[in-house]
Short mmCIF file of C-alpha atoms in Angstrom, two decimals:
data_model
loop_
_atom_site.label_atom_id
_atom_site.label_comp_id
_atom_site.label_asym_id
_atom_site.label_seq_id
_atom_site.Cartn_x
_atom_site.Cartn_y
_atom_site.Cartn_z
CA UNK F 1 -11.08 -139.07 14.93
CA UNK F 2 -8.33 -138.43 17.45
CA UNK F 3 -6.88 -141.58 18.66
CA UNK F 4 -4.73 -142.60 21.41
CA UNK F 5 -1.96 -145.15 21.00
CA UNK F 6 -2.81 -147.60 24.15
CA UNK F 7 1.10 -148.06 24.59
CA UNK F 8 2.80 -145.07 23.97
CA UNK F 9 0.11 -142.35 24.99
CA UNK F 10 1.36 -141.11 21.37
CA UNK F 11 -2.10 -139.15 19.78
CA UNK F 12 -2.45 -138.83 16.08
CA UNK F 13 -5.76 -138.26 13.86
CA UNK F 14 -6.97 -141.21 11.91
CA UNK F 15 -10.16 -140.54 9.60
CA UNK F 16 -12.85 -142.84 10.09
CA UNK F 17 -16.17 -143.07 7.74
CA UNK F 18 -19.80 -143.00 8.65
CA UNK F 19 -21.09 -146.06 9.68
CA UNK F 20 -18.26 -147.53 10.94
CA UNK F 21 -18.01 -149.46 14.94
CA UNK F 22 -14.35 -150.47 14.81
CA UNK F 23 -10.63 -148.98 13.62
CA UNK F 24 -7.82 -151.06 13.03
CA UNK F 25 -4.97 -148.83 13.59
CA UNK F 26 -1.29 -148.81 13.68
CA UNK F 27 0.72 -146.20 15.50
CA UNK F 28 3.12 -144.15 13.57
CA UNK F 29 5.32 -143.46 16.43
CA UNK F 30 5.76 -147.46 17.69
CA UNK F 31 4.08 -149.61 15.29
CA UNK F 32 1.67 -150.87 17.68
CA UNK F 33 -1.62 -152.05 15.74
CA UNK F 34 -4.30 -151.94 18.33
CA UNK F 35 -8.36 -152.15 17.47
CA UNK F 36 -10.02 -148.94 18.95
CA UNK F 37 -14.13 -149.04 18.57
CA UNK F 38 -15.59 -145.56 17.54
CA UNK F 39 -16.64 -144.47 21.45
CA UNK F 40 -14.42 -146.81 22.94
CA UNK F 41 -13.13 -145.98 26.66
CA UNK F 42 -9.01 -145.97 26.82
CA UNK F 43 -9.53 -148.90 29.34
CA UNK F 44 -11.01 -151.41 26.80
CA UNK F 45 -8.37 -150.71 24.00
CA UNK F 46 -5.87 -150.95 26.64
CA UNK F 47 -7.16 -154.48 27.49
CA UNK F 48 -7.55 -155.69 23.94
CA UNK F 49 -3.78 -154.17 22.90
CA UNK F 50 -2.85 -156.57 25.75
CA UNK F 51 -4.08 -159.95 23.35
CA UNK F 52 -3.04 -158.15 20.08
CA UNK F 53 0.35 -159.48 19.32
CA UNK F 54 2.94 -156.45 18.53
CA UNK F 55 4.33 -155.24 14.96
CA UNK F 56 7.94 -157.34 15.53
CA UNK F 57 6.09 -160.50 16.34
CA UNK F 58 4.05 -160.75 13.10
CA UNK F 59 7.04 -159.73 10.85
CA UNK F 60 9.16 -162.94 13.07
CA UNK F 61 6.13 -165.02 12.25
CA UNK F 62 5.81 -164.73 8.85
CA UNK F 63 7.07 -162.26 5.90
CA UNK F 64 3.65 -162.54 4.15
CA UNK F 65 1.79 -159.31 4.36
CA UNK F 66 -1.61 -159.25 5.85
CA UNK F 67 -4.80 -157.92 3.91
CA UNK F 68 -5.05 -155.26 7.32
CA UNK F 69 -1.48 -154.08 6.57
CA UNK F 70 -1.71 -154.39 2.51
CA UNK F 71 -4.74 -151.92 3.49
CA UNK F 72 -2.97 -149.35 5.40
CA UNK F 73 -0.12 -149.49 3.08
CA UNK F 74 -2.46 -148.40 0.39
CA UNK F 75 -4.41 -145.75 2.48
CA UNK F 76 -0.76 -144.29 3.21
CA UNK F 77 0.46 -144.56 -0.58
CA UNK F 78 -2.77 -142.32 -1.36
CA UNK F 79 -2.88 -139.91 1.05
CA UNK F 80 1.16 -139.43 0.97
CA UNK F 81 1.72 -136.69 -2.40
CA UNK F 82 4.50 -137.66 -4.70
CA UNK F 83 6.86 -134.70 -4.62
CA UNK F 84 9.74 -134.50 -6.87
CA UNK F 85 12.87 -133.04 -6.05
CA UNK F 86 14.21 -130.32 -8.15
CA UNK F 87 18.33 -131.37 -8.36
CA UNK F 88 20.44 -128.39 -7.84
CA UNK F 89 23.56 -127.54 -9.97
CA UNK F 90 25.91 -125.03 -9.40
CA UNK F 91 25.42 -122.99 -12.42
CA UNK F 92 22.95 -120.39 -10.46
CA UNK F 93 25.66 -119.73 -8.55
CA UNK F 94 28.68 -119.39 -10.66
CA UNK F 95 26.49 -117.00 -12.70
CA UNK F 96 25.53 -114.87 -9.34
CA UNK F 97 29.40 -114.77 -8.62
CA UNK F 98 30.65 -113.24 -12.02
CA UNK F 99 27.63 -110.76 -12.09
CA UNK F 100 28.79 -109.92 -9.02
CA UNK F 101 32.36 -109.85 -9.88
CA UNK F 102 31.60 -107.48 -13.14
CA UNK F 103 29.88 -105.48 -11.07
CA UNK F 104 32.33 -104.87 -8.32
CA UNK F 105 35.10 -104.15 -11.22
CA UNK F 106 32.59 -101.51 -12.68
CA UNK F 107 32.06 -99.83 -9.51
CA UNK F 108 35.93 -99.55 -9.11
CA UNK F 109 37.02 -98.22 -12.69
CA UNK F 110 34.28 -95.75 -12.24
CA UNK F 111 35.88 -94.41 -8.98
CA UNK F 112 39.27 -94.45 -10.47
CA UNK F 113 38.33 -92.43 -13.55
CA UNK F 114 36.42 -89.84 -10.95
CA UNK F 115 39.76 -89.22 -8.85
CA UNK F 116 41.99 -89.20 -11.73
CA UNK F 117 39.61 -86.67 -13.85
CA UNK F 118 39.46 -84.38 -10.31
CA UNK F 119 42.61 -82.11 -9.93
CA UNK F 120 41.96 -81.99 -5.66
CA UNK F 121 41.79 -85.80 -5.11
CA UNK F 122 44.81 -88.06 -5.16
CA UNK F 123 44.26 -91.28 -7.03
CA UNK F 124 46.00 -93.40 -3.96
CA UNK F 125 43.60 -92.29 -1.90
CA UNK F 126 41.35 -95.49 -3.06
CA UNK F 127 44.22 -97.79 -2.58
CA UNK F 128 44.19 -96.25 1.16
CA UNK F 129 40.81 -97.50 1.61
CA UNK F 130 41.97 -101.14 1.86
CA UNK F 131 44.67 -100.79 4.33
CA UNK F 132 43.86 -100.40 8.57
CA UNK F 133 44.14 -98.01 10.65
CA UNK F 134 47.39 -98.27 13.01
CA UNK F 135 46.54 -99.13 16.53
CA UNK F 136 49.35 -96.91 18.04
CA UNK F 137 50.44 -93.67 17.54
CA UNK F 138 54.54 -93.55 16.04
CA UNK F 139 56.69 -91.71 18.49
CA UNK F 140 57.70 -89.39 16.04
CA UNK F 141 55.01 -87.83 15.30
CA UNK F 142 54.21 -87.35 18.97
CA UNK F 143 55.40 -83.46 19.69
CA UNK F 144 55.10 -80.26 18.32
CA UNK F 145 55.17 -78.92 15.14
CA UNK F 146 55.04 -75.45 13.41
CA UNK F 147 54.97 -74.45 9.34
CA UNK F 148 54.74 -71.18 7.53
CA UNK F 149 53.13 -70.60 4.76
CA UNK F 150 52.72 -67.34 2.72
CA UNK F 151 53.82 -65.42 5.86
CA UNK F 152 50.95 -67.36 8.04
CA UNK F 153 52.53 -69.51 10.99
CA UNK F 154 50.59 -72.64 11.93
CA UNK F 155 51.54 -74.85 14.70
CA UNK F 156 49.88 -78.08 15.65
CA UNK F 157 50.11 -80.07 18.46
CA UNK F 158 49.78 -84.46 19.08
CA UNK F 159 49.57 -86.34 21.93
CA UNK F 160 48.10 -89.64 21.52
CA UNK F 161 44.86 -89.42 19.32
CA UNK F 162 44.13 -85.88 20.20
CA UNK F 163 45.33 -83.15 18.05
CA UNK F 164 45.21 -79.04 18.73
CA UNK F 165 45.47 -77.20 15.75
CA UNK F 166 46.16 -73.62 15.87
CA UNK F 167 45.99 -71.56 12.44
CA UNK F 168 45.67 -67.62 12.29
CA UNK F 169 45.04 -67.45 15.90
CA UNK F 170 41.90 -70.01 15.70
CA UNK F 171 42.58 -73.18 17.52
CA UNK F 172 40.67 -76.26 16.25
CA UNK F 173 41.02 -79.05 18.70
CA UNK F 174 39.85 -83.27 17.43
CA UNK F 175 41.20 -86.38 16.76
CA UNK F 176 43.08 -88.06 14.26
CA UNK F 177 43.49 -91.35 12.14
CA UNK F 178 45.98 -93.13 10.25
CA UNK F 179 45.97 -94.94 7.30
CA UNK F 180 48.92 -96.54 5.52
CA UNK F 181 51.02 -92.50 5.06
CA UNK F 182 47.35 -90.33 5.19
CA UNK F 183 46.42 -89.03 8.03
CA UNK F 184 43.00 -87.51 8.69
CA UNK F 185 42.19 -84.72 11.33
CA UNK F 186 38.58 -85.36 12.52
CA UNK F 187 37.15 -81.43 14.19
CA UNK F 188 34.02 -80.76 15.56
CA UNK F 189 30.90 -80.03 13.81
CA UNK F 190 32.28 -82.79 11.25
CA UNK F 191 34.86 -81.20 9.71
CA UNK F 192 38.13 -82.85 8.17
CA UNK F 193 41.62 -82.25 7.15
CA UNK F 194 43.86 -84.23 5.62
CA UNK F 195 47.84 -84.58 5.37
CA UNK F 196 50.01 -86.84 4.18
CA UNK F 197 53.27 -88.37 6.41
CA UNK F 198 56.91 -88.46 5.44
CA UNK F 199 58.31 -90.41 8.15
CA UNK F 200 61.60 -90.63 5.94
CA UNK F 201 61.62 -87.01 6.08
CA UNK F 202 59.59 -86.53 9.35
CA UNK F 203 57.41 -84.20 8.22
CA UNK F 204 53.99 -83.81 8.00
CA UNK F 205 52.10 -82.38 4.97
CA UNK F 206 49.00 -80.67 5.09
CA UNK F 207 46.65 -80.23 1.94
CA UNK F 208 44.60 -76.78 2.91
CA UNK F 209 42.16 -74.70 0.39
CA UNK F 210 45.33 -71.97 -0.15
CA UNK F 211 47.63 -75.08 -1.00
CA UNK F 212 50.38 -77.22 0.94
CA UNK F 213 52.05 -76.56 4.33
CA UNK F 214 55.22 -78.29 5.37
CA UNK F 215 54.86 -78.93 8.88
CA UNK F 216 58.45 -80.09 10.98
CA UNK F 217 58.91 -80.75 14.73
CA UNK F 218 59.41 -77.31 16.54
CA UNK F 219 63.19 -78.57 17.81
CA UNK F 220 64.26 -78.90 14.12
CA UNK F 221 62.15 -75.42 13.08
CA UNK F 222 64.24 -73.54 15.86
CA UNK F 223 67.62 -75.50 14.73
CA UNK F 224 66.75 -74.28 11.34
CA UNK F 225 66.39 -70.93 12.64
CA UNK F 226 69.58 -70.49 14.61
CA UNK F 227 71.75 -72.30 11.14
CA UNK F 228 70.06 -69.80 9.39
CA UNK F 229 70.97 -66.92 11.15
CA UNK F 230 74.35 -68.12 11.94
CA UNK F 231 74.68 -68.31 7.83
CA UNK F 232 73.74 -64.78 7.45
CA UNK F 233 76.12 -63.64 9.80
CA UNK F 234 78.62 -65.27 8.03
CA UNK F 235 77.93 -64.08 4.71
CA UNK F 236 77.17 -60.61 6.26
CA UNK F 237 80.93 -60.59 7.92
CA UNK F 238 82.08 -62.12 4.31
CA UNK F 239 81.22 -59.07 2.34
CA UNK F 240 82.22 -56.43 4.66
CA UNK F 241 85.12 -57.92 4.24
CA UNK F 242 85.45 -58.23 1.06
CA UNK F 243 84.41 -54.17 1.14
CA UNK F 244 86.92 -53.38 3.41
CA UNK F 245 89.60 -55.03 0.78
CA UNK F 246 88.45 -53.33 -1.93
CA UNK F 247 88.06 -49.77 -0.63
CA UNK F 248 90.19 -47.20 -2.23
CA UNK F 249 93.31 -45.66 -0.61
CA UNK F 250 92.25 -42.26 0.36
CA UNK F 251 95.66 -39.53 0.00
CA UNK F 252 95.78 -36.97 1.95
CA UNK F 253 97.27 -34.00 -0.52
CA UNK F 254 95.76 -33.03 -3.44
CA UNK F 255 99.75 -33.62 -5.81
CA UNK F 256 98.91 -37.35 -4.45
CA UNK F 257 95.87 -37.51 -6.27
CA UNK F 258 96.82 -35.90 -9.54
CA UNK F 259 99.53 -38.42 -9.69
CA UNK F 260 97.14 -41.94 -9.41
CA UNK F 261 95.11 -40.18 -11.89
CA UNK F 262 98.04 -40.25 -14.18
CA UNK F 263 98.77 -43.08 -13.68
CA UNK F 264 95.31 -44.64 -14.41
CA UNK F 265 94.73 -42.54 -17.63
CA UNK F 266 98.01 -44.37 -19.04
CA UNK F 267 97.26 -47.52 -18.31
CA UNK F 268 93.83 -47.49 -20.10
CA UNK F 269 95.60 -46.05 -22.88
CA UNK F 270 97.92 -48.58 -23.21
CA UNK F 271 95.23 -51.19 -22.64
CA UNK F 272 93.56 -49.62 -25.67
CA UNK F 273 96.38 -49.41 -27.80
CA UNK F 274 97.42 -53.06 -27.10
CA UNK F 275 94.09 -54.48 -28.13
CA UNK F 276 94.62 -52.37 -31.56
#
């Protein structure tokens, strides 16, 4: 039976039996016990909650419980389920934790063996994968650079996050992205190159299929260059020099001749004799 608490408006369900005129009732909500006939109008158990003292004036009163409440108290007991608490302890967890721990470690030493048992993949690489990426571009590696490798010139070119890479006449344009000293070329249709940085060197290695290509800023290539042919010269002028010192006298008349002939004949002999 749906009843109405006549001073709170609060509605709750209270079972009633067959045969039965009258429920004494409490309300859950303000402990109002009211008297609500089975059919009864909200007006008339308004009226008689008016003579019904309230739940705070009994308990003032006296501390002797009633048979009406010693009822309720029992219907409540019964139709409330005693439900035990399971206690919790921590040792679910701790165990979830190491699994998870083991299996983490497991996962690692796994990779490590794979890079280390692989001839193309550098073993740092995995310690790479904890570090960020930089936020800004270094200033040095801003620029131009150019590197020749097995007679094949490649240049490349970085401004920002954009790369142009130009490599027997094919120019592959992206992006890049640093980590810790790797740096990884990003081309369209996903495609990737990767190089490692010297910035104690400034230089820029990339790892191709034919093998590595030192790459340095086009200023210092064309620096190179220019020491490099000023070197040659030098050694160039050195030995025509050193030619020109060492050229033979050239005589004129044949008696000239004879004579330095002579002259070189005895001196080997006596070389040869000496030694004897």
């Amino acid at each position: 039976m749906l009843i109405r608490c006549p001073k709170c408006r609060y509605r709750f369900d209270e079972p009633v039996a067959e045969g039965i005129t009258e429920v004494h009732s409490v309300c859950p909500l303000c402990g109002t016990p009211f008297v609500v006939a089975v059919g009864q109008p909200a007006a008339e158990a308004q009226q008689h909650v008016e003579d019904t003292p309230s739940a705070p004036a009994a308990e003032q009163n006296t501390d002797t419980p009633t048979d009406y409440e010693k009822t309720l108290a029992d219907i409540h007991t019964k139709t409330i389920p005693n439900i035990r608490r399971r206690e919790r302890s921590g040792l679910g967890c701790i165990i979830a934790i190491a699994l998870f721990i083991i299996l983490m470690l497991y996962l690692c030493s796994g990779s490590a063996e794979r890079a280390q048992s692989s001839g193309d993949i550098d073993p740092t690489d995995f310690l790479l994968s904890s570090q960020h990426p930089t936020d800004t571009v270094p200033r040095w590696i801003e620029g131009s650079w150019i590197g020749i490798s097995q007679g094949d010139t490649t240049t490349l070119s970085i401004y920002g996050y954009n790369i142009a890479l130009t490599r027997s006449g094919t120019i592959h344009s992206g992006t890049h992205r640093i980590v810790g000293d790797k740096m990884t070329f990003h081309f369209q249709p996903d495609t990737e190159l990767v190089c490692r940085l010297q910035p104690e060197k400034e230089q820029i290695i990339l790892m191709l299929a034919e093998g590595k290509v030192k790459m340095i800023k086009t200023d210092h290539f064309h620096e190179q260059q220019q020491q490099k042919a000023l070197a040659e010269a030098e050694h160039q002028a050195r030995i025509s020099s050193r030619r020109s010192a060492i050229t033979k006298t050239t005589y004129t008349t044949p008696t000239q001749k004879k004579v330095k002939k002579k002259k070189t004949r005895r001196r080997r002999y006596n070389k040869y004799h000496r030694r004897r």
